[in-house]
Structures are given as C-alpha cells and as structure tokens.
Short mmCIF file of C-alpha atoms and ligand atoms in Angstrom, two decimals:
data_model
loop_
_atom_site.label_atom_id
_atom_site.label_comp_id
_atom_site.label_asym_id
_atom_site.label_seq_id
_atom_site.Cartn_x
_atom_site.Cartn_y
_atom_site.Cartn_z
CA UNK A 18 61.98 -32.45 69.93
CA UNK A 19 58.62 -30.87 70.20
CA UNK A 20 58.78 -27.76 72.31
CA UNK A 21 57.00 -27.47 75.68
CA UNK A 22 53.57 -25.74 74.97
CA UNK A 23 53.05 -22.66 77.68
CA UNK A 24 49.70 -22.55 79.56
CA UNK A 25 48.72 -19.21 77.84
CA UNK A 26 50.03 -18.85 74.00
CA UNK A 27 50.44 -14.64 73.50
CA UNK A 28 50.97 -13.47 70.38
CA UNK A 29 52.94 -10.48 69.74
CA UNK A 30 51.06 -7.21 68.46
CA UNK A 31 52.92 -7.50 65.31
CA UNK A 32 51.28 -11.02 65.01
CA UNK A 33 47.67 -9.46 64.85
CA UNK A 34 46.33 -10.42 61.78
CA UNK A 35 45.82 -7.43 59.33
CA UNK A 36 42.99 -8.95 57.27
CA UNK A 37 39.93 -10.49 57.91
CA UNK A 38 39.12 -13.87 55.87
CA UNK A 39 35.87 -14.35 54.04
CA UNK A 40 35.07 -18.40 54.41
CA UNK A 41 32.87 -17.84 51.34
CA UNK A 42 35.23 -17.16 49.13
CA UNK A 43 36.25 -20.99 49.30
CA UNK A 44 32.49 -22.35 49.57
CA UNK A 45 31.69 -24.50 46.34
CA UNK A 46 28.09 -23.93 47.43
CA UNK A 47 27.70 -20.62 48.23
CA UNK A 48 24.96 -19.37 51.19
CA UNK A 49 21.71 -19.20 49.92
CA UNK A 50 21.18 -15.18 49.05
CA UNK A 51 18.98 -12.83 51.28
CA UNK A 52 15.84 -12.21 49.55
CA UNK A 53 13.89 -9.10 49.49
CA UNK A 54 10.83 -9.94 51.35
CA UNK A 55 8.59 -7.79 49.23
CA UNK A 56 9.80 -9.06 46.11
CA UNK A 57 11.02 -12.47 46.71
CA UNK A 58 13.92 -11.56 44.67
CA UNK A 59 18.00 -11.40 46.24
CA UNK A 60 18.39 -8.31 47.77
CA UNK A 61 20.41 -5.72 46.08
CA UNK A 62 23.23 -3.70 47.35
CA UNK A 63 20.95 -0.48 47.14
CA UNK A 64 18.06 -2.18 48.94
CA UNK A 65 20.51 -3.37 51.48
CA UNK A 66 22.28 0.00 51.96
CA UNK A 67 18.96 1.35 53.23
CA UNK A 68 19.37 -0.65 56.39
CA UNK A 69 23.13 -1.32 56.60
CA UNK A 70 26.01 1.14 56.13
CA UNK A 71 26.72 0.64 52.36
CA UNK A 72 30.64 -0.65 52.82
CA UNK A 73 28.75 -3.46 55.26
CA UNK A 74 26.25 -4.06 53.07
CA UNK A 75 29.04 -4.81 50.38
CA UNK A 76 30.75 -7.21 52.93
CA UNK A 77 27.44 -9.13 53.33
CA UNK A 78 27.25 -9.53 49.53
CA UNK A 79 30.82 -10.57 48.92
CA UNK A 80 30.96 -14.09 48.48
CA UNK A 81 34.37 -13.97 46.52
CA UNK A 82 36.92 -11.65 48.20
CA UNK A 83 39.22 -14.13 50.67
CA UNK A 84 40.76 -12.00 52.46
CA UNK A 85 39.49 -8.05 53.35
CA UNK A 86 42.24 -5.38 54.86
CA UNK A 87 41.21 -4.78 58.50
CA UNK A 88 41.08 -0.56 58.46
CA UNK A 89 44.07 0.91 60.24
CA UNK A 90 41.80 2.34 63.25
CA UNK A 91 40.26 -0.96 63.79
CA UNK A 92 43.48 -2.59 64.11
CA UNK A 93 44.56 0.02 66.30
CA UNK A 94 41.44 -0.41 68.52
CA UNK A 95 42.09 -4.30 68.54
CA UNK A 96 45.45 -3.67 69.71
CA UNK A 97 43.71 -2.55 73.13
CA UNK A 98 42.42 -6.07 73.85
CA UNK A 99 44.31 -8.29 71.12
CA UNK A 100 45.52 -10.66 70.16
CA UNK A 101 43.50 -12.80 72.73
CA UNK A 102 45.41 -15.53 74.52
CA UNK A 103 45.08 -19.41 73.69
CA UNK A 104 45.17 -21.49 76.62
CA UNK A 105 46.15 -25.04 77.24
CA UNK A 106 43.84 -26.47 79.74
CA UNK A 107 46.31 -28.57 81.85
CA UNK A 108 44.36 -28.46 84.83
CA UNK A 109 41.28 -29.46 83.41
CA UNK A 110 42.99 -32.37 81.26
CA UNK A 111 44.76 -33.43 84.79
CA UNK A 112 41.18 -33.02 86.45
CA UNK A 113 39.50 -35.43 83.66
CA UNK A 114 42.38 -37.78 83.43
CA UNK A 115 42.25 -37.36 80.02
CA UNK A 116 44.90 -38.24 77.12
CA UNK A 117 43.35 -35.61 75.05
CA UNK A 118 45.11 -32.10 74.58
CA UNK A 119 42.57 -29.45 75.41
CA UNK A 120 43.04 -25.63 73.80
CA UNK A 121 40.53 -23.02 74.28
CA UNK A 122 40.69 -19.33 73.08
CA UNK A 123 39.56 -16.79 75.72
CA UNK A 124 37.44 -13.90 74.17
CA UNK A 125 36.33 -12.32 77.48
CA UNK A 126 39.14 -9.81 78.33
CA UNK A 127 37.26 -6.71 77.54
CA UNK A 128 35.15 -4.78 79.50
CA UNK A 129 32.17 -5.80 77.20
CA UNK A 130 33.23 -9.20 78.34
CA UNK A 131 32.92 -11.28 74.67
CA UNK A 132 33.64 -11.83 71.34
CA UNK A 133 30.96 -9.34 70.21
CA UNK A 134 33.60 -6.43 70.25
CA UNK A 135 35.53 -7.52 67.41
CA UNK A 136 32.53 -6.78 65.07
CA UNK A 137 30.92 -4.12 66.68
CA UNK A 138 34.19 -1.73 66.65
CA UNK A 139 34.57 -2.66 62.84
CA UNK A 140 30.72 -1.72 62.37
CA UNK A 141 30.87 1.52 64.25
CA UNK A 142 33.98 2.29 62.31
CA UNK A 143 32.12 1.89 58.66
CA UNK A 144 29.42 3.95 60.32
CA UNK A 145 31.45 6.88 61.22
CA UNK A 146 33.17 6.34 57.64
CA UNK A 147 29.96 6.94 56.08
CA UNK A 148 29.27 10.02 58.24
CA UNK A 149 26.22 8.73 59.92
CA UNK A 150 24.87 10.25 63.35
CA UNK A 151 24.29 6.99 64.88
CA UNK A 152 23.25 3.12 64.69
CA UNK A 153 20.37 1.05 66.00
CA UNK A 154 20.61 -2.57 67.58
CA UNK A 155 18.66 -5.04 69.79
CA UNK A 156 20.42 -6.87 72.42
CA UNK A 157 19.46 -10.05 74.30
CA UNK A 158 21.55 -10.74 77.14
CA UNK A 159 23.08 -7.48 77.05
CA UNK A 160 26.70 -8.50 75.68
CA UNK A 161 25.93 -7.03 72.24
CA UNK A 162 24.47 -3.75 73.11
CA UNK A 163 27.63 -3.55 75.83
CA UNK A 164 30.07 -3.91 73.04
CA UNK A 165 28.00 -1.84 70.42
CA UNK A 166 27.98 1.13 73.41
CA UNK A 167 31.77 0.50 73.66
CA UNK A 168 32.56 1.00 70.14
CA UNK A 169 30.24 3.75 69.46
CA UNK A 170 31.55 5.74 72.40
CA UNK A 171 34.97 5.11 70.61
CA UNK A 172 34.15 6.96 67.53
CA UNK A 173 31.59 9.17 68.80
CA UNK A 174 28.31 7.72 67.85
CA UNK A 175 24.82 7.90 69.05
CA UNK A 176 23.87 4.34 69.86
CA UNK A 177 20.25 3.44 70.61
CA UNK A 178 19.70 0.14 71.63
CA UNK A 179 16.44 -2.01 72.00
CA UNK A 180 16.85 -4.38 74.71
CA UNK A 181 14.45 -7.48 75.30
CA UNK A 182 12.20 -6.49 78.48
CA UNK A 183 13.20 -9.31 80.57
CA UNK A 184 16.95 -8.75 80.39
CA UNK A 185 16.37 -4.88 80.47
CA UNK A 186 14.65 -5.72 84.03
CA UNK A 187 16.78 -8.74 85.22
CA UNK A 188 20.10 -7.18 84.24
CA UNK A 189 20.40 -3.85 85.25
CA UNK A 190 24.15 -4.28 85.48
CA UNK A 191 24.64 -4.70 81.79
CA UNK A 192 21.90 -1.83 81.15
CA UNK A 193 24.16 0.61 83.30
CA UNK A 194 27.45 -0.49 81.52
CA UNK A 195 25.80 0.39 78.22
CA UNK A 196 24.37 3.67 79.77
CA UNK A 197 27.87 4.77 81.10
CA UNK A 198 29.16 4.34 77.70
CA UNK A 199 26.71 6.79 76.22
CA UNK A 200 24.12 4.30 74.68
CA UNK A 201 20.41 5.10 74.83
CA UNK A 202 18.42 1.87 76.35
CA UNK A 203 14.96 1.16 75.41
CA UNK A 204 12.72 -1.71 76.92
CA UNK A 205 11.39 -4.00 73.92
CA UNK A 206 8.71 -4.22 73.01
CA UNK A 207 8.17 -0.77 73.36
CA UNK A 208 5.66 2.17 72.69
CA UNK A 209 8.18 4.02 70.86
CA UNK A 210 7.98 1.93 67.19
CA UNK A 211 4.84 1.04 65.10
CA UNK A 212 5.95 -2.54 65.17
CA UNK A 213 6.41 -2.32 69.40
CA UNK A 214 2.95 -1.23 69.67
CA UNK A 215 1.75 -3.64 67.21
CA UNK A 216 3.50 -6.69 69.29
CA UNK A 217 2.35 -5.23 72.40
CA UNK A 218 -1.05 -5.22 71.43
CA UNK A 219 -1.19 -8.48 70.12
CA UNK A 220 0.86 -9.91 72.97
CA UNK A 221 0.13 -7.69 76.24
CA UNK A 222 2.69 -8.24 79.18
CA UNK A 223 5.13 -10.02 76.63
CA UNK A 224 8.68 -9.86 78.10
CA UNK A 225 10.16 -9.65 74.59
CA UNK A 226 12.29 -11.64 72.15
CA UNK A 227 15.09 -10.87 70.25
CA UNK A 228 12.98 -11.04 67.02
CA UNK A 229 10.78 -8.06 68.48
CA UNK A 230 13.88 -6.09 69.27
CA UNK A 231 15.36 -6.43 66.01
CA UNK A 232 12.52 -5.18 64.37
CA UNK A 233 12.14 -2.40 66.50
CA UNK A 234 15.70 -1.12 65.94
CA UNK A 235 15.35 -1.86 61.98
CA UNK A 236 12.38 0.72 62.26
CA UNK A 237 14.20 2.95 64.47
CA UNK A 238 17.13 3.02 61.77
CA UNK A 239 14.98 3.47 58.59
CA UNK A 240 12.98 6.50 60.40
CA UNK A 241 15.32 8.23 61.61
CA UNK A 242 17.83 10.23 59.05
CA UNK A 243 21.48 9.31 59.41
CA UNK A 244 20.74 6.08 61.30
CA UNK A 245 21.32 2.60 60.16
CA UNK A 246 20.74 -0.84 61.85
CA UNK A 247 23.66 -2.92 62.97
CA UNK A 248 23.52 -6.87 64.37
CA UNK A 249 25.69 -8.73 66.45
CA UNK A 250 25.43 -11.89 65.05
CA UNK A 251 23.98 -14.27 62.14
CA UNK A 252 25.15 -12.19 59.39
CA UNK A 253 28.02 -13.24 57.16
CA UNK A 254 29.95 -9.72 57.93
CA UNK A 255 29.78 -10.38 61.00
CA UNK A 256 31.23 -13.66 60.79
CA UNK A 257 33.83 -11.98 58.37
CA UNK A 258 34.96 -9.61 61.50
CA UNK A 259 34.95 -12.43 63.63
CA UNK A 260 37.12 -14.34 61.71
CA UNK A 261 39.84 -12.85 63.69
CA UNK A 262 39.49 -15.24 66.32
CA UNK A 263 40.46 -17.87 64.05
CA UNK A 264 43.10 -16.03 62.37
CA UNK A 265 45.01 -15.68 65.65
CA UNK A 266 44.26 -19.11 66.85
CA UNK A 267 45.73 -20.58 63.63
CA UNK A 268 48.77 -18.60 63.84
CA UNK A 269 49.18 -19.47 67.38
CA UNK A 270 48.75 -23.10 66.63
CA UNK A 271 51.14 -22.95 63.41
CA UNK A 272 53.63 -21.28 65.81
CA UNK A 273 53.67 -24.08 68.08
CA UNK A 274 52.83 -27.04 65.84
CA UNK A 275 49.55 -27.93 67.43
CA UNK A 276 46.74 -29.53 64.98
CA UNK A 277 43.53 -29.41 66.54
CA UNK A 278 41.18 -32.42 65.86
CA UNK A 279 38.18 -31.19 67.00
CA UNK A 280 37.13 -27.58 67.29
CA UNK A 281 33.90 -26.83 69.22
CA UNK A 282 31.87 -23.75 69.61
CA UNK A 283 28.39 -22.65 71.04
CA UNK A 284 25.99 -21.40 68.51
CA UNK A 285 23.62 -18.68 69.01
CA UNK A 286 23.63 -17.02 65.78
CA UNK A 287 26.83 -18.39 64.61
CA UNK A 288 29.21 -15.64 65.08
CA UNK A 289 31.83 -16.89 67.57
CA UNK A 290 31.96 -20.42 66.33
CA UNK A 291 31.99 -18.91 62.58
CA UNK A 292 34.89 -16.68 63.14
CA UNK A 293 36.76 -19.36 65.03
CA UNK A 294 36.37 -22.07 62.24
CA UNK A 295 36.43 -19.85 59.31
CA UNK A 296 40.38 -20.46 58.40
CA UNK A 297 40.49 -23.82 59.61
CA UNK A 298 37.17 -24.67 57.40
CA UNK A 299 39.07 -22.86 54.59
CA UNK A 300 41.95 -25.49 54.51
CA UNK A 301 39.37 -28.31 54.81
CA UNK A 302 37.83 -26.79 51.85
CA UNK A 303 40.64 -26.36 49.90
CA UNK A 304 41.45 -30.04 50.77
CA UNK A 305 44.73 -29.02 52.81
CA UNK A 306 43.70 -30.65 56.38
CA UNK A 307 40.60 -31.74 58.00
CA UNK A 308 39.26 -31.22 60.97
CA UNK A 309 35.84 -32.13 63.09
CA UNK A 310 33.87 -29.07 64.02
CA UNK A 311 31.07 -29.01 66.31
CA UNK A 312 28.64 -26.37 66.88
CA UNK A 313 27.01 -26.64 70.68
CA UNK A 314 23.39 -25.55 71.16
CA UNK A 315 20.92 -25.02 73.84
CA UNK A 316 18.32 -27.96 73.72
CA UNK A 317 15.81 -25.15 74.59
CA UNK A 318 16.71 -23.54 71.04
CA UNK A 319 18.00 -26.23 68.93
CA UNK A 320 18.00 -24.58 65.20
CA UNK A 321 20.56 -26.81 63.96
CA UNK A 322 19.82 -29.85 65.67
CA UNK A 323 15.75 -29.67 65.10
CA UNK A 324 15.37 -26.71 62.82
CA UNK A 325 14.64 -26.66 59.42
CA UNK A 326 16.51 -25.61 56.55
CA UNK A 327 14.33 -22.95 55.15
CA UNK A 328 13.79 -19.30 54.07
CA UNK A 329 12.55 -17.41 57.04
CA UNK A 330 12.29 -13.61 58.60
CA UNK A 331 15.01 -12.73 60.83
CA UNK A 332 12.81 -10.85 63.00
CA UNK A 333 9.40 -10.91 64.48
CA UNK A 334 8.10 -7.98 62.47
CA UNK A 335 9.05 -9.79 59.22
CA UNK A 336 10.82 -6.24 57.99
CA UNK A 337 14.51 -7.84 57.38
CA UNK A 338 15.49 -9.44 54.43
CA UNK A 339 14.74 -13.31 54.34
CA UNK A 340 17.90 -15.45 54.78
CA UNK A 341 17.86 -19.07 54.22
CA UNK A 342 18.94 -20.96 57.44
CA UNK A 343 18.36 -23.51 60.07
CA UNK A 344 15.54 -22.08 61.96
CA UNK A 345 12.68 -22.72 64.25
CA UNK A 346 10.51 -19.95 63.05
CA UNK A 347 10.68 -16.45 63.50
CA UNK A 348 7.65 -16.61 65.59
CA UNK A 349 9.35 -19.61 67.85
CA UNK A 350 9.95 -17.95 71.50
CA UNK A 351 12.44 -20.18 73.50
CA UNK A 352 11.69 -20.87 77.19
CA UNK A 353 13.77 -18.80 79.57
CA UNK A 354 16.99 -20.13 78.91
CA UNK A 355 19.90 -18.62 80.99
CA UNK A 356 22.34 -18.44 78.12
CA UNK A 357 20.50 -15.40 76.61
CA UNK A 358 22.89 -15.20 73.64
CA UNK A 359 21.68 -18.44 72.50
CA UNK A 360 18.15 -17.65 71.89
CA UNK A 361 17.75 -16.73 68.51
CA UNK A 362 15.50 -18.65 66.30
CA UNK A 363 17.79 -18.87 63.45
CA UNK A 364 21.42 -19.32 62.48
CA UNK A 365 24.01 -17.81 60.01
CA UNK A 366 23.46 -18.82 56.58
CA UNK A 367 26.94 -19.40 56.05
CA UNK A 368 27.24 -22.17 59.21
CA UNK A 369 23.78 -23.29 57.85
CA UNK A 370 25.02 -24.36 54.54
CA UNK A 371 28.52 -25.81 55.87
CA UNK A 372 26.41 -27.85 58.24
CA UNK A 373 23.78 -28.88 55.51
CA UNK A 374 26.79 -30.24 53.28
CA UNK A 375 27.76 -32.08 56.26
CA UNK A 376 30.88 -30.29 56.65
CA UNK A 377 30.08 -29.59 60.20
CA UNK A 378 28.18 -31.28 62.99
CA UNK A 379 26.09 -29.96 65.64
CA UNK A 380 24.69 -31.02 69.12
CA UNK A 381 22.56 -29.67 71.85
CA UNK A 382 23.11 -29.96 75.61
CA UNK A 383 20.82 -29.13 78.52
CA UNK A 384 21.13 -26.57 80.88
CA UNK A 385 21.83 -28.01 83.86
CA UNK A 386 24.58 -29.93 82.23
CA UNK A 387 25.96 -26.80 80.93
CA UNK A 388 25.99 -25.04 84.24
CA UNK A 389 27.56 -28.12 85.94
CA UNK A 390 30.46 -27.78 83.44
CA UNK A 391 30.87 -24.22 84.09
CA UNK A 392 30.96 -25.03 87.86
CA UNK A 393 33.81 -27.79 87.08
CA UNK A 394 35.77 -25.18 84.60
CA UNK A 395 35.81 -22.46 86.96
CA UNK A 396 37.19 -24.29 89.89
CA UNK A 397 39.69 -26.05 87.74
CA UNK A 398 40.81 -23.59 85.40
CA UNK A 399 40.19 -20.37 87.41
CA UNK A 400 37.96 -18.29 84.68
CA UNK A 401 34.15 -17.93 85.63
CA UNK A 402 32.64 -18.61 81.90
CA UNK A 403 29.69 -17.05 80.58
CA UNK A 404 26.65 -19.23 80.31
CA UNK A 405 26.94 -19.54 76.45
CA UNK A 406 30.34 -20.11 76.53
CA UNK A 407 29.91 -23.09 78.67
CA UNK A 408 27.92 -25.01 76.18
CA UNK A 409 31.34 -25.22 74.20
CA UNK A 410 32.97 -26.58 77.47
CA UNK A 411 30.61 -29.15 78.01
CA UNK A 412 30.93 -30.47 74.71
CA UNK A 413 34.74 -30.33 75.07
CA UNK A 414 34.94 -32.16 78.28
CA UNK A 415 32.59 -34.74 76.58
CA UNK A 416 34.73 -35.10 73.85
CA UNK A 417 37.99 -35.28 76.54
CA UNK A 418 35.99 -38.19 78.37
CA UNK A 419 35.50 -40.39 75.33
CA UNK A 420 39.27 -39.95 74.83
CA UNK A 421 39.63 -41.28 78.00
CA UNK A 422 37.43 -44.19 77.10
CA UNK A 423 39.24 -44.90 73.90
CA UNK A 424 42.80 -43.90 74.88
CA UNK A 425 42.99 -41.26 71.60
CA UNK A 426 45.04 -38.19 72.16
CA UNK A 427 43.08 -36.03 70.12
CA UNK A 428 43.43 -32.23 70.61
CA UNK A 429 40.25 -30.62 71.23
CA UNK A 430 39.90 -26.85 70.67
CA UNK A 431 37.08 -25.03 71.96
CA UNK A 432 35.90 -20.95 71.76
CA UNK A 433 35.67 -19.81 75.42
CA UNK A 434 33.60 -16.61 74.30
CA UNK A 435 33.32 -14.58 77.47
CA UNK A 436 32.92 -14.06 81.18
CA UNK A 437 29.95 -14.71 83.53
CA UNK A 438 30.25 -12.01 85.75
CA UNK A 439 26.76 -10.81 84.64
CA UNK A 440 25.05 -13.94 84.87
CA UNK A 441 25.14 -14.52 88.50
CA UNK A 442 21.55 -14.61 88.51
CA UNK A 443 21.43 -17.94 86.47
CA UNK A 444 24.44 -19.31 88.61
CA UNK A 445 22.45 -18.39 91.57
CA UNK A 446 19.48 -20.47 90.43
CA UNK A 447 22.12 -23.44 89.48
CA UNK A 448 23.97 -23.21 93.16
CA UNK A 449 20.09 -23.31 94.68
CA UNK A 450 19.29 -26.38 92.72
CA UNK A 451 16.38 -24.35 90.96
CA UNK A 452 17.44 -24.78 87.56
CA UNK A 453 15.10 -26.55 85.26
CA UNK A 454 15.70 -28.08 81.48
CA UNK A 455 13.07 -27.20 79.30
CA UNK A 456 13.03 -28.85 76.11
CA UNK A 457 10.50 -27.97 73.38
CA UNK A 458 8.12 -30.40 72.39
CA UNK A 459 7.50 -31.40 68.43
CA UNK A 460 4.32 -29.60 68.79
CA UNK A 461 6.02 -26.63 70.30
CA UNK A 462 8.26 -26.53 67.21
CA UNK A 463 5.39 -27.07 64.90
CA UNK A 464 3.77 -23.66 65.69
CA UNK A 465 6.96 -21.92 64.83
CA UNK A 466 7.71 -24.22 61.46
CA UNK A 467 3.70 -23.38 60.89
CA UNK A 468 5.02 -19.48 60.43
CA UNK A 469 7.72 -20.02 57.51
CA UNK A 470 7.16 -18.13 54.50
CA UNK A 471 6.53 -19.82 51.24
CA UNK A 472 8.89 -18.97 48.84
C1 PLP B 520 26.15 -13.05 72.12
C2 PLP B 520 27.15 -14.44 72.78
C3 PLP B 520 27.27 -15.63 71.90
C4 PLP B 520 26.49 -16.31 70.95
O1 PLP B 520 26.51 -15.58 69.81
P1 PLP B 520 27.26 -15.78 68.38
O2 PLP B 520 26.83 -14.90 67.67
O3 PLP B 520 26.78 -17.71 68.12
O4 PLP B 520 28.61 -16.24 68.85
C5 PLP B 520 28.19 -16.58 72.90
N1 PLP B 520 28.94 -16.30 73.79
C6 PLP B 520 28.84 -15.21 74.56
C7 PLP B 520 29.50 -14.86 75.66
C8 PLP B 520 28.07 -14.06 73.65
O5 PLP B 520 27.98 -13.15 74.35
#
C-alpha cells in the first residue's frame, strides 16, 4: 500500500546532498561558450579569473563533471537552514477541487528570504579560500544582496553592493538588513564608478537597472585589489549551487515514491528553476524518466517567450563576457514590475539551450493574475509568497485547473522561492486595485534587439 504523504516532508541532516549536480555534463549539446567581448573568442580560465574567483571560474567553464563535492564549510552552513521542506499542498488541492497532486519546495526559510543563500554562501566561501578581501555585486529587489551580505558576514569578507536605485529608495528594509550584516550599499547608477557616471550623463534621472548595476559592480571589482565580482543568477556556476534544491526534492520524492509529471519554476535569470529541475532534467537527458518542465516569466520581461536566442552583453556597460541566451537586449529596461527578481533581460545559457532544444517549455503571465494567485495561496496554504515565486504558483494553479477539466491526476511540483515580507508595497498596490499590467509592444522589443552585438 502506498504510504500516506505528510503535509511537510522534512529530510534529515544526513540526507542533505553532499555533492552538487552539474546538468551540463548530461547535455549532448553544451551551452554556447562565453565570449570575450574584445576578441570574440571563447573566454579562457585566465580571463575569467580576473573577474571571478578562480574556483568559481573553473565551475563556470566545467561542462563535463557531473558531480562536484560540496566543501564541508558550505555543508555546515547549509545545515543552519537546510534541508528545506517539500510540502504537499493538500489545502490548495482541496480548494481548487482538483484531482491533481500539488507539491512545492519552499526556499524562504532563512533571513534572506529566498533560495539565493544557496549560492551566495558558496561564492563567499571560494572568495575566502582564495584569500580575497571582499566581493562586489549588484542587487535588484534586494534578495541577492541580502543573501550575499549574510554569507560575507559569516566568512568575514567585505561586501560592496550596488543596488538598483528605485529599489534602494523603495525598499529601505532590505537595504537595512544588508547593512546590519555589514554590507556597504550604494544606489546605482552612482558617481563612484566611471560606467555609472557615463550612464547618469546619458540618462539623467534614471532609476537604474540590473544591467547598469552589474557594470558598476564589475568595474568596482576589477579596479580594487583583492576584490572579485559575484553574481546571484544567470551563470552556470549559480545553477550548479542551486542544484541542492532539486537534489533534495528528488531524494524526498524518491523516498515517498512521488513521481512529478510537471515541474514548474519562475524564471528571472534561471537559477532557482535550473537548480530545481537539474537532477530531473538529468534523468530525462539520460532517458531514465520523462517530465514536463515549465519556466514562468512575467509578461513585462518575456526573455524566453519573446526574446531572441543570440549572443548578448550581460550588462548595460558591456564589460562582462558575452553569453548566448534568450535575451531582450542588454539595453531593454522593463516597465516597473513588482517582481524585481524577474527583471533581467537575459536567461541562463544552460536553460536557454534546453529551451531551444524543446526540452523545457516557457509561458508568461501578467502581474495582476500573479498577485491574485499569491493572495489565494496565502489565504489557503498560509505562506505569504514572494511576487517572483507567485509566477510559479499561478502556473501551477492553471495546470491543476486543467486537470480538473480533464480528470487527470497529474503530480505537479513547483518551486516556492521565497517569502513576500519585503514586498508589501507591491501587495498594497494590488490590494488597492492600483496594479497595472504592462506588456511591451513589438516596437518596444525591437529597440532592445537593435542593440544586440553582431557575432
Ligand atoms: C531572485 C529571485 C528569483 C529569480 O531568480 P532566478 O535566478 O531566476 O531564480 C525568484 N524568486 C525569488 C524569491 C528571488 O529572490
């Protein structure tokens, strides 16, 4: 007889994965290599090590090693907040009156409030190992900056965060959490970097973008001795660290004989989705099992569903290596969407390749429908979700309602990446009925595409 599935499945500390899984090892067509923007040739380890810590640069370029040991110090930090629970959404299933079984993996149970801590602690560890003084980064909504500040505090590293100006002003609480953990937070674009001064001159009064903040953080790293740049998403190394989410999920599923049919995640730069699906995708790539994977993005920043698969700059200042990815163009500045973590113009090159090969699907959803799903979820399942995570909730509810129509008993699994505690201004807009849905026109997108480099 099948065993009863508890509302929450908690793994024991001993069941915490000891290795990360690198899905690139099982991909027949590897993601296209990063290119040096100066020479147009694939970046070398030497070149990449000027920007990133050497060990992380190695992970970035490693398309072949399937399993990479998680260093003991990182494992012991993970034990402070992992394994994270896999929850059976019994209440939601009942409320939707669906035959579908719904599960979600919740990553919001740490002070930073999201999955980003899984990678920030790894990146801080390798920086410390290399004897660096500190790291620089950008943050949009603030989750990554917060996660990095926590990780740097743990290892005693200096942490310089360039925070997109509109968030710096609208999210004073996140800013103060970062400062409490010892980070130095600068609104971007700023006068402290050459690229920041240039952007300010060209677009006075701009409220900033992730692309600008990345350029400033990279410049700050390469011009300061003993500093390297770290990034919280998009990169293949970040997907590797985030595979901890998928590995734990797979262990929990195997233990209770749960076989997901559909796996859903929100997609900003692709790190939580990539991490959640990686081990399942590995099984699919090796022909051991089949799953339907769905990336969910905001209709206001639709890189997979409306972008081009092309080489592009990762930042507005064009200082980073070029990546082949689904992109809206590095000059694309999305309308002020309240899911700040989903506003990046591009997408992980690993997920981009999987999507191009038809191994993963993508859909876009509009903001007000996302907040309606968030509100429904909060009232029914108890947890107040982050707006980013709510994109996945919306898609999962849609799939469960389809099952209600067809009578199919599908198992739906989604990533609940974080809590919405710091997003109450957005919830306020929604509650007041003042939230709008802005969808870029083809002309808006054409402007972004016009800035794509010719390779
Ligand atoms: C940053 C963030 C995301 C999106 O980033 P990915 O790299 O696409 O995972 C999603 N949810 C939350 C809560 C975030 O903080």
